[in-house]
Amino acid sequence: MYNNHYKYVSEIINQGLEKANLDGVLIYSGHVNNYFLDDMPYAFACNPHFKWMAPITETPHCIIHYKPNEKAKLYLYQPKDYWHSLAKTPEGEWAENFEIISITCKEDVPDFSGLQNHAWIGQIDSCEFDNLKHNPRTYMDYVHWHRAIKTDYEIENIRQANVLALKGHNAAYQCFKKGYSEFECHMAYMLATKHNEYQLPYGNIVAQNENGAVLHYQHMQRFRQKPENIKSFLIDAGCQVNGYASDITRTHAYDENSEFAKMINAVDSMQIAIGKKAVAGTSYIDLHTQAHLMLSEILSDFDVINCDAPTAHDTGLSNVFLPHGLGHYLGLQVHDIGGHQSDEEGNILSPPELHPFLRLTRTLEENNVLTIEPGIYFIDMLLEKAKASDIGQYINWSRVADFKPYGGIRIEDNIVVKKTKSVNLTRG
Ligand SMILES: [Mn+2]
C-alpha cells in the first residue's frame, strides 16, 4: 500500500515542481524552539509535507532531498549525544524508496548552496541557504489541493487511528459511568490508546455537564461530581497512526431515560444521515446548510425553538445552538490544509457570511477524508446575545433552562467520500 502511495505522492510533487518551474525540493521535518528564557522545548510536530512522504513523525532536523526520476535522499538526524535515545534507522518496504543518510550534527548537512531551482519546504528559520525558494506558493497550493485526495495507505492509517481512538472512547465512557472525574476519564483514554499527550493529534476535550458547552474546553476537573449531579459527558479525542489522525466526538447522558438522552439519539441519527450524503460532487457548504436545517427540526421537536427550520436557519437562530462548522478535512493534520481552496492554483472559496467558521467549502471528491460533527450547545454567551435581539422571540427559555445543565451535544465521525456512497471509518 505504501509503495502505491509513494507513487501518487511523487506524481503530485513532480507536477507541483513543473508548475513552479523547480528542479527539486528539500523537505524539512522541522525542529522545536524553547520556551522563553528556558531550555525546555515545545512539543515537536512534524511538517506534514515530510510525513506525507516518510512515516517518521517524531524526529526533528531530518531532510528529504527529492528530484524527479532520482531516488530521494533522506537525511536522518541521529545526533551522537547521550541525553536522548537515537532515532532508529528505518527498515522495511517504505524505506526502500529512499537512500538513507545518517547525519549526526549540523556539519553533516550537505552544502545545498549550489542547488539550482530548488525549494525548501518547512520552517524557514533553520534554512541557511539563500538560493532556495522558501515554501513557494505555486508549489504549495498545488500540493495542498491534491493532498486532499487520500491514497489507500492514508485511509488505512486513518482507519487504524479510528480503531485505536474508539478503544479510548470506550474506556473513558466506562469511567464516566462509574462517576469518575474528567481527569480520570482522560487518563483512562490515554492508557487505553497508549498515547502520550504529545502524540495526540490535538488536546483531548473531556467535559462533563455544563463544560460540554465550551467548544474547546481545555481543563480537566480533578474532582468527582456528586452522583446526583452527574448529567452528561462529551469527549472529543483522537489518535495518530503513522502521522495520520482520527478525530472523534461522542456525547453520553448519565440518565439514559432523560430528555437529553433522547436529544443525543436524535442528533446521532441525523449525524449518520448527513454522513451518508458526503459523496463525490456534493458541496460541503450545502451539507453544512442541510445540517443546520436538520438540527433546527430537532430543536423544534424538543420545543427549544418555536419556528420552522428555514426561519431558524435564515435568521441565524440555528447558529446560536451550532456556532461551528459541520466539519473539516482530516489526515496528516487534524484540520488538514486546503479546505478553502477552490482550485489547484490556490484561489479561495470563503465560507458563507452566515457561517464564517466553516473550515471546508470545497466540492467533495472521491477519497477525500473529512469529519461530520454536528452539535447542539447551550452556550450562555450566545443565548444572552440572542435574548437581547429579535431572534430571542423564537426561543423557549424554559426549555433552554432544562437543557443548560447538560452543556451540549457533539457527535463526530470520520468519513471517506466515495463516488456513490460514503464510508464511515468510525462506525465501520
Ligand atoms: Mn473535528
mmCIF file of C-alpha atoms in Angstrom, residues 182-410:
data_model
loop_
_atom_site.group_PDB
_atom_site.id
_atom_site.type_symbol
_atom_site.label_atom_id
_atom_site.label_comp_id
_atom_site.label_asym_id
_atom_site.label_seq_id
_atom_site.Cartn_x
_atom_site.Cartn_y
_atom_site.Cartn_z
ATOM 1 C CA GLU A 182 -12.991 14.432 33.818
ATOM 2 C CA PHE A 183 -9.290 13.928 34.525
ATOM 3 C CA GLU A 184 -9.738 10.261 35.370
ATOM 4 C CA CYS A 185 -11.739 9.717 32.172
ATOM 5 C CA HIS A 186 -8.950 11.414 30.230
ATOM 6 C CA MET A 187 -6.280 9.223 31.830
ATOM 7 C CA ALA A 188 -8.305 6.105 31.029
ATOM 8 C CA TYR A 189 -8.334 7.269 27.405
ATOM 9 C CA MET A 190 -4.571 7.763 27.378
ATOM 10 C CA LEU A 191 -3.930 4.350 28.888
ATOM 11 C CA ALA A 192 -6.282 2.548 26.506
ATOM 12 C CA THR A 193 -4.749 4.200 23.437
ATOM 13 C CA LYS A 194 -1.140 4.035 24.692
ATOM 14 C CA HIS A 195 -0.659 7.641 23.645
ATOM 15 C CA ASN A 196 1.427 10.304 25.320
ATOM 16 C CA GLU A 197 -0.006 13.828 25.348
ATOM 17 C CA TYR A 198 2.429 14.952 22.645
ATOM 18 C CA GLN A 199 1.319 12.092 20.393
ATOM 19 C CA LEU A 200 -2.327 13.134 20.384
ATOM 20 C CA PRO A 201 -3.406 14.874 17.172
ATOM 21 C CA TYR A 202 -4.986 17.590 19.381
ATOM 22 C CA GLY A 203 -5.613 18.137 23.048
ATOM 23 C CA ASN A 204 -8.432 15.943 24.324
ATOM 24 C CA ILE A 205 -11.687 17.679 25.170
ATOM 25 C CA VAL A 206 -13.157 15.819 28.133
ATOM 26 C CA ALA A 207 -16.168 17.620 29.543
ATOM 27 C CA GLN A 208 -18.914 16.832 31.995
ATOM 28 C CA ASN A 209 -22.194 18.706 32.434
ATOM 29 C CA GLU A 210 -22.067 22.448 31.528
ATOM 30 C CA ASN A 211 -18.448 22.149 30.401
ATOM 31 C CA GLY A 212 -19.759 20.410 27.281
ATOM 32 C CA ALA A 213 -20.967 23.829 26.126
ATOM 33 C CA VAL A 214 -17.369 25.073 25.874
ATOM 34 C CA LEU A 215 -16.369 24.096 22.339
ATOM 35 C CA HIS A 216 -12.651 23.678 23.019
ATOM 36 C CA TYR A 217 -12.911 23.045 26.763
ATOM 37 C CA GLN A 218 -9.313 22.732 27.883
ATOM 38 C CA HIS A 219 -9.399 21.911 31.596
ATOM 39 C CA MET A 220 -9.974 18.581 33.161
ATOM 40 C CA GLN A 221 -11.593 18.760 36.541
ATOM 41 C CA ARG A 222 -9.860 16.567 39.092
ATOM 42 C CA PHE A 223 -12.896 16.106 41.348
ATOM 43 C CA ARG A 224 -15.749 13.668 41.016
ATOM 44 C CA GLN A 225 -19.282 15.038 40.792
ATOM 45 C CA LYS A 226 -21.750 14.009 43.455
ATOM 46 C CA PRO A 227 -23.785 11.152 41.911
ATOM 47 C CA GLU A 228 -26.962 13.236 41.915
ATOM 48 C CA ASN A 229 -25.186 15.971 39.931
ATOM 49 C CA ILE A 230 -23.809 13.811 37.120
ATOM 50 C CA LYS A 231 -25.635 14.642 33.931
ATOM 51 C CA SER A 232 -23.600 14.376 30.746
ATOM 52 C CA PHE A 233 -20.258 13.535 29.201
ATOM 53 C CA LEU A 234 -18.751 14.940 25.998
ATOM 54 C CA ILE A 235 -15.413 13.598 24.791
ATOM 55 C CA ASP A 236 -13.636 14.779 21.650
ATOM 56 C CA ALA A 237 -10.423 12.785 21.265
ATOM 57 C CA GLY A 238 -8.360 11.210 18.519
ATOM 58 C CA CYS A 239 -5.212 9.191 17.938
ATOM 59 C CA GLN A 240 -2.352 9.115 15.457
ATOM 60 C CA VAL A 241 -1.078 6.191 13.400
ATOM 61 C CA ASN A 242 1.962 6.825 11.197
ATOM 62 C CA GLY A 243 1.262 10.540 11.487
ATOM 63 C CA TYR A 244 -2.396 10.246 10.434
ATOM 64 C CA ALA A 245 -5.098 11.463 12.781
ATOM 65 C CA SER A 246 -8.537 10.405 13.842
ATOM 66 C CA ASP A 247 -10.926 12.967 15.324
ATOM 67 C CA ILE A 248 -13.949 11.531 17.116
ATOM 68 C CA THR A 249 -16.565 13.015 19.433
ATOM 69 C CA ARG A 250 -19.196 11.231 21.477
ATOM 70 C CA THR A 251 -21.761 12.570 23.928
ATOM 71 C CA HIS A 252 -23.421 10.478 26.637
ATOM 72 C CA ALA A 253 -26.212 11.091 29.125
ATOM 73 C CA TYR A 254 -25.821 9.673 32.619
ATOM 74 C CA ASP A 255 -29.557 9.039 32.830
ATOM 75 C CA GLU A 256 -30.405 7.065 29.725
ATOM 76 C CA ASN A 257 -34.096 7.910 30.027
ATOM 77 C CA SER A 258 -33.606 11.685 30.199
ATOM 78 C CA GLU A 259 -34.792 14.147 27.576
ATOM 79 C CA PHE A 260 -31.150 14.915 26.939
ATOM 80 C CA ALA A 261 -30.504 11.229 26.121
ATOM 81 C CA LYS A 262 -33.333 11.391 23.601
ATOM 82 C CA MET A 263 -31.861 14.538 22.087
ATOM 83 C CA ILE A 264 -28.478 12.802 21.770
ATOM 84 C CA ASN A 265 -30.165 9.950 19.896
ATOM 85 C CA ALA A 266 -31.867 12.424 17.564
ATOM 86 C CA VAL A 267 -28.551 14.167 16.795
ATOM 87 C CA ASP A 268 -26.892 10.775 16.371
ATOM 88 C CA SER A 269 -29.414 9.646 13.729
ATOM 89 C CA MET A 270 -29.190 12.980 11.959
ATOM 90 C CA GLN A 271 -25.380 12.788 12.044
ATOM 91 C CA ILE A 272 -25.354 9.342 10.425
ATOM 92 C CA ALA A 273 -27.780 10.554 7.771
ATOM 93 C CA ILE A 274 -25.706 13.611 6.880
ATOM 94 C CA GLY A 275 -22.535 11.495 6.802
ATOM 95 C CA LYS A 276 -24.150 9.307 4.147
ATOM 96 C CA LYS A 277 -24.629 12.378 1.974
ATOM 97 C CA ALA A 278 -20.898 13.048 1.765
ATOM 98 C CA VAL A 279 -20.484 11.676 -1.761
ATOM 99 C CA ALA A 280 -18.428 12.977 -4.665
ATOM 100 C CA GLY A 281 -19.861 16.080 -6.314
ATOM 101 C CA THR A 282 -21.572 17.380 -3.174
ATOM 102 C CA SER A 283 -20.778 20.879 -1.989
ATOM 103 C CA TYR A 284 -19.729 20.801 1.640
ATOM 104 C CA ILE A 285 -21.361 24.201 2.123
ATOM 105 C CA ASP A 286 -24.665 22.588 1.103
ATOM 106 C CA LEU A 287 -24.131 19.770 3.600
ATOM 107 C CA HIS A 288 -23.454 22.311 6.310
ATOM 108 C CA THR A 289 -26.686 24.140 5.458
ATOM 109 C CA GLN A 290 -28.661 20.883 5.412
ATOM 110 C CA ALA A 291 -27.219 20.045 8.824
ATOM 111 C CA HIS A 292 -28.468 23.375 10.188
ATOM 112 C CA LEU A 293 -31.949 22.672 8.846
ATOM 113 C CA MET A 294 -31.993 19.151 10.300
ATOM 114 C CA LEU A 295 -30.744 20.356 13.689
ATOM 115 C CA SER A 296 -33.375 23.089 13.664
ATOM 116 C CA GLU A 297 -36.024 20.375 13.185
ATOM 117 C CA ILE A 298 -34.643 18.613 16.256
ATOM 118 C CA LEU A 299 -34.650 21.847 18.273
ATOM 119 C CA SER A 300 -38.241 22.382 17.255
ATOM 120 C CA ASP A 301 -39.231 18.751 18.046
ATOM 121 C CA PHE A 302 -37.803 19.218 21.541
ATOM 122 C CA ASP A 303 -39.648 22.504 21.911
ATOM 123 C CA VAL A 304 -36.445 24.513 22.303
ATOM 124 C CA ILE A 305 -37.438 26.792 19.432
ATOM 125 C CA ASN A 306 -40.860 27.722 18.161
ATOM 126 C CA CYS A 307 -40.280 28.481 14.492
ATOM 127 C CA ASP A 308 -39.753 26.352 11.400
ATOM 128 C CA ALA A 309 -36.341 25.172 10.288
ATOM 129 C CA PRO A 310 -35.878 27.572 7.329
ATOM 130 C CA THR A 311 -36.670 30.536 9.606
ATOM 131 C CA ALA A 312 -34.223 29.215 12.213
ATOM 132 C CA HIS A 313 -31.513 28.976 9.576
ATOM 133 C CA ASP A 314 -32.157 32.234 7.743
ATOM 134 C CA THR A 315 -32.394 34.381 10.871
ATOM 135 C CA GLY A 316 -29.149 32.961 12.281
ATOM 136 C CA LEU A 317 -31.064 31.339 15.157
ATOM 137 C CA SER A 318 -29.559 27.912 14.425
ATOM 138 C CA ASN A 319 -26.085 29.471 14.806
ATOM 139 C CA VAL A 320 -26.899 30.142 18.449
ATOM 140 C CA PHE A 321 -27.030 26.389 19.016
ATOM 141 C CA LEU A 322 -24.406 25.338 16.423
ATOM 142 C CA PRO A 323 -21.727 28.042 16.249
ATOM 143 C CA HIS A 324 -19.086 25.972 14.422
ATOM 144 C CA GLY A 325 -18.713 24.326 11.034
ATOM 145 C CA LEU A 326 -20.056 20.870 10.186
ATOM 146 C CA GLY A 327 -16.520 19.523 9.830
ATOM 147 C CA HIS A 328 -13.156 19.667 8.113
ATOM 148 C CA TYR A 329 -10.625 17.694 6.133
ATOM 149 C CA LEU A 330 -8.677 15.159 8.141
ATOM 150 C CA GLY A 331 -5.345 13.443 7.551
ATOM 151 C CA LEU A 332 -1.787 14.376 8.403
ATOM 152 C CA GLN A 333 -3.225 17.350 10.263
ATOM 153 C CA VAL A 334 -6.356 17.189 12.317
ATOM 154 C CA HIS A 335 -7.614 20.173 10.325
ATOM 155 C CA ASP A 336 -5.977 19.163 7.072
ATOM 156 C CA ILE A 337 -4.976 22.056 4.880
ATOM 157 C CA GLY A 338 -6.646 23.147 1.658
ATOM 158 C CA GLY A 339 -10.282 23.169 2.778
ATOM 159 C CA HIS A 340 -10.897 26.696 1.474
ATOM 160 C CA GLN A 341 -9.131 26.257 -1.878
ATOM 161 C CA SER A 342 -11.342 26.344 -4.957
ATOM 162 C CA ASP A 343 -8.667 25.060 -7.353
ATOM 163 C CA GLU A 344 -5.081 23.871 -7.588
ATOM 164 C CA GLU A 345 -3.937 27.445 -8.309
ATOM 165 C CA GLY A 346 -4.802 28.400 -4.761
ATOM 166 C CA ASN A 347 -7.880 30.521 -5.347
ATOM 167 C CA ILE A 348 -10.025 30.694 -2.255
ATOM 168 C CA LEU A 349 -13.685 29.903 -1.729
ATOM 169 C CA SER A 350 -14.518 31.674 1.524
ATOM 170 C CA PRO A 351 -17.190 30.365 3.867
ATOM 171 C CA PRO A 352 -20.636 31.966 3.570
ATOM 172 C CA GLU A 353 -21.162 35.130 5.607
ATOM 173 C CA LEU A 354 -23.650 33.413 7.907
ATOM 174 C CA HIS A 355 -21.160 30.572 8.642
ATOM 175 C CA PRO A 356 -17.689 32.139 8.925
ATOM 176 C CA PHE A 357 -16.199 29.214 10.897
ATOM 177 C CA LEU A 358 -16.772 26.600 8.230
ATOM 178 C CA ARG A 359 -13.320 25.115 7.517
ATOM 179 C CA LEU A 360 -14.303 23.246 4.371
ATOM 180 C CA THR A 361 -16.008 24.885 1.394
ATOM 181 C CA ARG A 362 -14.921 22.575 -1.426
ATOM 182 C CA THR A 363 -16.991 20.312 -3.589
ATOM 183 C CA LEU A 364 -16.251 16.810 -2.356
ATOM 184 C CA GLU A 365 -14.155 14.399 -4.410
ATOM 185 C CA GLU A 366 -13.663 10.663 -4.217
ATOM 186 C CA ASN A 367 -11.236 9.721 -1.411
ATOM 187 C CA ASN A 368 -11.476 12.982 0.479
ATOM 188 C CA VAL A 369 -11.466 12.221 4.193
ATOM 189 C CA LEU A 370 -13.387 14.574 6.432
ATOM 190 C CA THR A 371 -15.273 14.852 9.666
ATOM 191 C CA ILE A 372 -19.008 15.224 10.117
ATOM 192 C CA GLU A 373 -19.596 16.774 13.529
ATOM 193 C CA PRO A 374 -22.943 18.438 14.075
ATOM 194 C CA GLY A 375 -23.867 19.604 17.541
ATOM 195 C CA ILE A 376 -26.359 21.399 19.736
ATOM 196 C CA TYR A 377 -24.993 23.523 22.572
ATOM 197 C CA PHE A 378 -26.451 25.703 25.273
ATOM 198 C CA ILE A 379 -23.867 28.466 25.465
ATOM 199 C CA ASP A 380 -24.608 31.314 27.878
ATOM 200 C CA MET A 381 -22.799 33.974 25.881
ATOM 201 C CA LEU A 382 -24.704 33.234 22.672
ATOM 202 C CA LEU A 383 -28.050 32.706 24.394
ATOM 203 C CA GLU A 384 -27.791 36.049 26.173
ATOM 204 C CA LYS A 385 -26.998 37.782 22.910
ATOM 205 C CA ALA A 386 -29.966 36.085 21.267
ATOM 206 C CA LYS A 387 -32.260 37.073 24.136
ATOM 207 C CA ALA A 388 -31.408 40.717 23.573
ATOM 208 C CA SER A 389 -32.151 40.515 19.854
ATOM 209 C CA ASP A 390 -35.095 39.777 17.540
ATOM 210 C CA ILE A 391 -34.411 36.058 17.400
ATOM 211 C CA GLY A 392 -34.973 35.767 21.161
ATOM 212 C CA GLN A 393 -38.713 35.515 20.487
ATOM 213 C CA TYR A 394 -38.226 32.125 18.791
ATOM 214 C CA ILE A 395 -36.573 30.533 21.811
ATOM 215 C CA ASN A 396 -38.498 28.731 24.560
ATOM 216 C CA TRP A 397 -36.452 29.863 27.501
ATOM 217 C CA SER A 398 -37.846 27.376 29.994
ATOM 218 C CA ARG A 399 -36.687 24.531 27.729
ATOM 219 C CA VAL A 400 -33.280 26.149 27.429
ATOM 220 C CA ALA A 401 -33.130 26.205 31.236
ATOM 221 C CA ASP A 402 -33.955 22.468 31.281
ATOM 222 C CA PHE A 403 -31.095 21.583 28.927
ATOM 223 C CA LYS A 404 -28.439 24.048 30.044
ATOM 224 C CA PRO A 405 -27.043 21.897 32.886
ATOM 225 C CA TYR A 406 -26.188 19.249 30.262
ATOM 226 C CA GLY A 407 -23.892 21.576 28.317
ATOM 227 C CA GLY A 408 -24.124 20.332 24.783
ATOM 228 C CA ILE A 409 -24.010 17.558 22.241
ATOM 229 C CA ARG A 410 -21.455 16.868 19.547
#
